[in-house]
PDB file of C-alpha atoms and ligand atoms in Angstrom:
ATOM      1  CA  MET A   1      16.318  -2.175  12.997  1.00  0.00           C
ATOM      2  CA  ALA A   2      15.844  -1.526   9.212  1.00  0.00           C
ATOM      3  CA  ARG A   3      14.245  -4.249   7.582  1.00  0.00           C
ATOM      4  CA  VAL A   4      11.852  -5.391   4.887  1.00  0.00           C
ATOM      5  CA  ASP A   5       8.753  -6.895   7.206  1.00  0.00           C
ATOM      6  CA  HIS A   6       6.262  -8.160   4.487  1.00  0.00           C
ATOM      7  CA  ILE A   7       5.358  -7.068   0.874  1.00  0.00           C
ATOM      8  CA  GLY A   8       1.271  -6.381   0.788  1.00  0.00           C
ATOM      9  CA  ILE A   9      -0.260  -7.731  -1.849  1.00  0.00           C
ATOM     10  CA  ALA A  10      -4.249  -6.753  -2.464  1.00  0.00           C
ATOM     11  CA  VAL A  11      -6.164 -10.132  -3.242  1.00  0.00           C
ATOM     12  CA  ARG A  12      -9.674 -10.808  -4.267  1.00  0.00           C
ATOM     13  CA  ASN A  13      -9.844 -13.853  -2.935  1.00  0.00           C
ATOM     14  CA  GLY A  14      -7.494 -14.697  -0.537  1.00  0.00           C
ATOM     15  CA  GLU A  15      -8.197 -18.473  -0.139  1.00  0.00           C
ATOM     16  CA  GLU A  16      -7.674 -18.652  -3.898  1.00  0.00           C
ATOM     17  CA  ALA A  17      -4.248 -16.370  -4.078  1.00  0.00           C
ATOM     18  CA  VAL A  18      -2.930 -18.442  -0.340  1.00  0.00           C
ATOM     19  CA  ARG A  19      -2.867 -21.762  -2.839  1.00  0.00           C
ATOM     20  CA  LEU A  20      -0.226 -20.252  -5.071  1.00  0.00           C
ATOM     21  CA  TYR A  21       1.978 -18.671  -2.583  1.00  0.00           C
ATOM     22  CA  GLN A  22       1.682 -22.255  -1.084  1.00  0.00           C
ATOM     23  CA  LEU A  23       2.865 -24.205  -4.310  1.00  0.00           C
ATOM     24  CA  LEU A  24       5.566 -21.707  -3.518  1.00  0.00           C
ATOM     25  CA  GLY A  25       6.817 -22.723  -0.569  1.00  0.00           C
ATOM     26  CA  PHE A  26       5.430 -20.479   2.030  1.00  0.00           C
ATOM     27  CA  ARG A  27       3.531 -21.917   4.646  1.00  0.00           C
ATOM     28  CA  LEU A  28       0.084 -20.279   5.645  1.00  0.00           C
ATOM     29  CA  THR A  29       0.960 -19.097   9.460  1.00  0.00           C
ATOM     30  CA  GLY A  30      -2.358 -17.340  10.213  1.00  0.00           C
ATOM     31  CA  LYS A  31      -5.673 -15.132   9.097  1.00  0.00           C
ATOM     32  CA  GLU A  32      -6.884 -12.661  10.913  1.00  0.00           C
ATOM     33  CA  TYR A  33      -9.645  -9.923  10.675  1.00  0.00           C
ATOM     34  CA  VAL A  34      -7.804  -5.873  10.268  1.00  0.00           C
ATOM     35  CA  GLU A  35     -11.170  -3.922  11.451  1.00  0.00           C
ATOM     36  CA  ASP A  36      -9.050  -0.514  10.576  1.00  0.00           C
ATOM     37  CA  GLN A  37      -8.434  -1.490   7.816  1.00  0.00           C
ATOM     38  CA  GLU A  38     -11.745  -3.394   6.467  1.00  0.00           C
ATOM     39  CA  LEU A  39      -9.815  -6.519   5.392  1.00  0.00           C
ATOM     40  CA  TRP A  40      -8.646 -10.076   5.616  1.00  0.00           C
ATOM     41  CA  ALA A  41      -5.012 -10.322   6.019  1.00  0.00           C
ATOM     42  CA  TYR A  42      -3.454 -13.833   5.239  1.00  0.00           C
ATOM     43  CA  PHE A  43       0.027 -14.298   6.711  1.00  0.00           C
ATOM     44  CA  LEU A  44       2.646 -15.842   4.136  1.00  0.00           C
ATOM     45  CA  GLU A  45       5.890 -17.071   5.391  1.00  0.00           C
ATOM     46  CA  GLY A  46       8.975 -18.469   3.739  1.00  0.00           C
ATOM     47  CA  ASP A  47      12.250 -20.726   4.747  1.00  0.00           C
ATOM     48  CA  ASP A  48      14.508 -17.094   5.766  1.00  0.00           C
ATOM     49  CA  GLY A  49      11.344 -15.958   7.794  1.00  0.00           C
ATOM     50  CA  SER A  50      10.736 -13.794   4.132  1.00  0.00           C
ATOM     51  CA  ARG A  51       7.205 -12.572   4.846  1.00  0.00           C
ATOM     52  CA  ILE A  52       3.807 -12.063   2.621  1.00  0.00           C
ATOM     53  CA  GLU A  53       0.756 -10.721   2.880  1.00  0.00           C
ATOM     54  CA  LEU A  54      -2.313 -11.382   1.321  1.00  0.00           C
ATOM     55  CA  LEU A  55      -5.114  -8.531   1.799  1.00  0.00           C
ATOM     56  CA  GLU A  56      -8.384  -9.234   0.781  1.00  0.00           C
ATOM     57  CA  PRO A  57     -11.044  -6.226   1.555  1.00  0.00           C
ATOM     58  CA  THR A  58     -14.015  -5.852   2.464  1.00  0.00           C
ATOM     59  CA  GLY A  59     -14.384  -2.591   1.740  1.00  0.00           C
ATOM     60  CA  GLY A  60     -12.213   0.872   2.317  1.00  0.00           C
ATOM     61  CA  VAL A  61      -8.846   1.595   0.786  1.00  0.00           C
ATOM     62  CA  ILE A  62      -7.476  -2.088  -0.768  1.00  0.00           C
ATOM     63  CA  ALA A  63     -10.701  -2.495  -1.937  1.00  0.00           C
ATOM     64  CA  LYS A  64     -11.030   0.628  -4.322  1.00  0.00           C
ATOM     65  CA  PHE A  65      -7.162   0.416  -4.960  1.00  0.00           C
ATOM     66  CA  ILE A  66      -8.234  -3.320  -6.605  1.00  0.00           C
ATOM     67  CA  GLU A  67     -11.157  -1.125  -8.294  1.00  0.00           C
ATOM     68  CA  LYS A  68      -8.551   1.449  -9.817  1.00  0.00           C
ATOM     69  CA  ARG A  69      -5.631  -0.602 -11.057  1.00  0.00           C
ATOM     70  CA  GLY A  70      -6.432  -3.885  -9.867  1.00  0.00           C
ATOM     71  CA  GLU A  71      -4.777  -6.825  -7.829  1.00  0.00           C
ATOM     72  CA  GLY A  72      -1.169  -6.429  -7.339  1.00  0.00           C
ATOM     73  CA  ILE A  73       1.438  -5.193  -5.517  1.00  0.00           C
ATOM     74  CA  HIS A  74       0.131  -2.820  -2.959  1.00  0.00           C
ATOM     75  CA  HIS A  75       2.544  -1.720  -0.475  1.00  0.00           C
ATOM     76  CA  ILE A  76       6.213  -2.531   0.987  1.00  0.00           C
ATOM     77  CA  ALA A  77       6.332  -2.600   5.072  1.00  0.00           C
ATOM     78  CA  VAL A  78       9.713  -1.585   7.044  1.00  0.00           C
ATOM     79  CA  GLU A  79       9.694  -2.322  10.668  1.00  0.00           C
ATOM     80  CA  VAL A  80      10.866   0.442  12.608  1.00  0.00           C
ATOM     81  CA  ASP A  81      11.567   0.896  16.294  1.00  0.00           C
ATOM     82  CA  ASP A  82       9.460   3.654  16.465  1.00  0.00           C
ATOM     83  CA  VAL A  83       6.098   4.599  14.640  1.00  0.00           C
ATOM     84  CA  ARG A  84       5.477   7.638  16.167  1.00  0.00           C
ATOM     85  CA  VAL A  85       8.904   9.297  16.134  1.00  0.00           C
ATOM     86  CA  LEU A  86      10.006   8.598  12.892  1.00  0.00           C
ATOM     87  CA  SER A  87       6.621   9.972  11.741  1.00  0.00           C
ATOM     88  CA  LYS A  88       7.298  12.962  13.091  1.00  0.00           C
ATOM     89  CA  LYS A  89      10.675  13.228  11.520  1.00  0.00           C
ATOM     90  CA  LEU A  90       9.641  12.500   8.014  1.00  0.00           C
ATOM     91  CA  LYS A  91       6.830  15.126   7.965  1.00  0.00           C
ATOM     92  CA  GLU A  92       9.076  17.510   9.282  1.00  0.00           C
ATOM     93  CA  VAL A  93      11.516  16.575   5.877  1.00  0.00           C
ATOM     94  CA  GLY A  94       8.448  16.779   3.865  1.00  0.00           C
ATOM     95  CA  PHE A  95       7.090  13.385   3.504  1.00  0.00           C
ATOM     96  CA  ARG A  96       3.345  12.857   3.504  1.00  0.00           C
ATOM     97  CA  LEU A  97       1.721  10.382   6.121  1.00  0.00           C
ATOM     98  CA  ILE A  98      -1.303   8.966   5.323  1.00  0.00           C
ATOM     99  CA  TYR A  99      -2.713   9.055   8.808  1.00  0.00           C
ATOM    100  CA  GLU A 100      -1.993  11.738  11.557  1.00  0.00           C
ATOM    101  CA  GLU A 101      -1.523   9.023  14.110  1.00  0.00           C
ATOM    102  CA  PRO A 102      -0.387   5.758  13.954  1.00  0.00           C
ATOM    103  CA  LYS A 103      -3.286   3.502  13.778  1.00  0.00           C
ATOM    104  CA  LYS A 104      -3.824  -0.573  15.180  1.00  0.00           C
ATOM    105  CA  GLY A 105      -2.548  -2.631  12.141  1.00  0.00           C
ATOM    106  CA  ALA A 106      -2.819  -6.545  12.031  1.00  0.00           C
ATOM    107  CA  ARG A 107      -0.876  -8.700  14.861  1.00  0.00           C
ATOM    108  CA  SER A 108      -1.219  -6.169  17.320  1.00  0.00           C
ATOM    109  CA  THR A 109       0.987  -3.642  15.559  1.00  0.00           C
ATOM    110  CA  LEU A 110       1.500  -0.027  15.266  1.00  0.00           C
ATOM    111  CA  VAL A 111       1.093   1.615  11.577  1.00  0.00           C
ATOM    112  CA  ASN A 112       1.380   4.403   9.220  1.00  0.00           C
ATOM    113  CA  PHE A 113       1.989   5.029   6.035  1.00  0.00           C
ATOM    114  CA  ILE A 114       4.555   7.253   3.606  1.00  0.00           C
ATOM    115  CA  HIS A 115       2.166   8.293   0.915  1.00  0.00           C
ATOM    116  CA  PRO A 116       3.844   7.052  -2.675  1.00  0.00           C
ATOM    117  CA  LYS A 117       3.321  10.298  -4.397  1.00  0.00           C
ATOM    118  CA  THR A 118       5.913  11.489  -1.737  1.00  0.00           C
ATOM    119  CA  SER A 119       7.588   7.666  -1.638  1.00  0.00           C
ATOM    120  CA  TYR A 120       8.979   7.328  -5.282  1.00  0.00           C
ATOM    121  CA  GLY A 121       5.707   5.629  -6.435  1.00  0.00           C
ATOM    122  CA  VAL A 122       5.636   3.028  -3.559  1.00  0.00           C
ATOM    123  CA  LEU A 123       3.100   2.551  -0.667  1.00  0.00           C
ATOM    124  CA  ILE A 124       6.016   2.519   2.820  1.00  0.00           C
ATOM    125  CA  GLU A 125       4.262   0.875   5.448  1.00  0.00           C
ATOM    126  CA  LEU A 126       6.184   1.935   8.823  1.00  0.00           C
ATOM    127  CA  ILE A 127       5.400  -0.873  11.099  1.00  0.00           C
ATOM    128  CA  GLN A 128       5.909  -1.201  14.577  1.00  0.00           C
ATOM    129  CA  LYS A 129       5.820  -4.616  16.742  1.00  0.00           C
TER     130      LYS A 129
HETATM  131 ZN1   ZN B 201       1.360  -4.655   5.742  1.00  0.00          ZN
END
């Protein structure tokens, strides 16, 4: 299974940003507080199942991201079969992973991230459902 699961966008105010995507035709399918990452995630879905997640931080790395770089695209999430196995494989060939062990993501997923320094400037979230 290799497909883009969602695009994560860092925003200061999720409620406000949701309105833009609703105008574009996306449906808001949920909102969840992700303890591990200190953020509110707003889930938006397009007609073809494409998804956008708006990330409104209450602290943590996303807050730092916005401080340093402003709002905007934060990561691209790729669905994978086994995040543990793949993380190990990626490390073996020289990619840097953010977490030693995968963490719990939104909607009871398991996630890890490839550091943008080794993934051509893009923070890639590996997501296992
Ligand atoms: Zn994500």
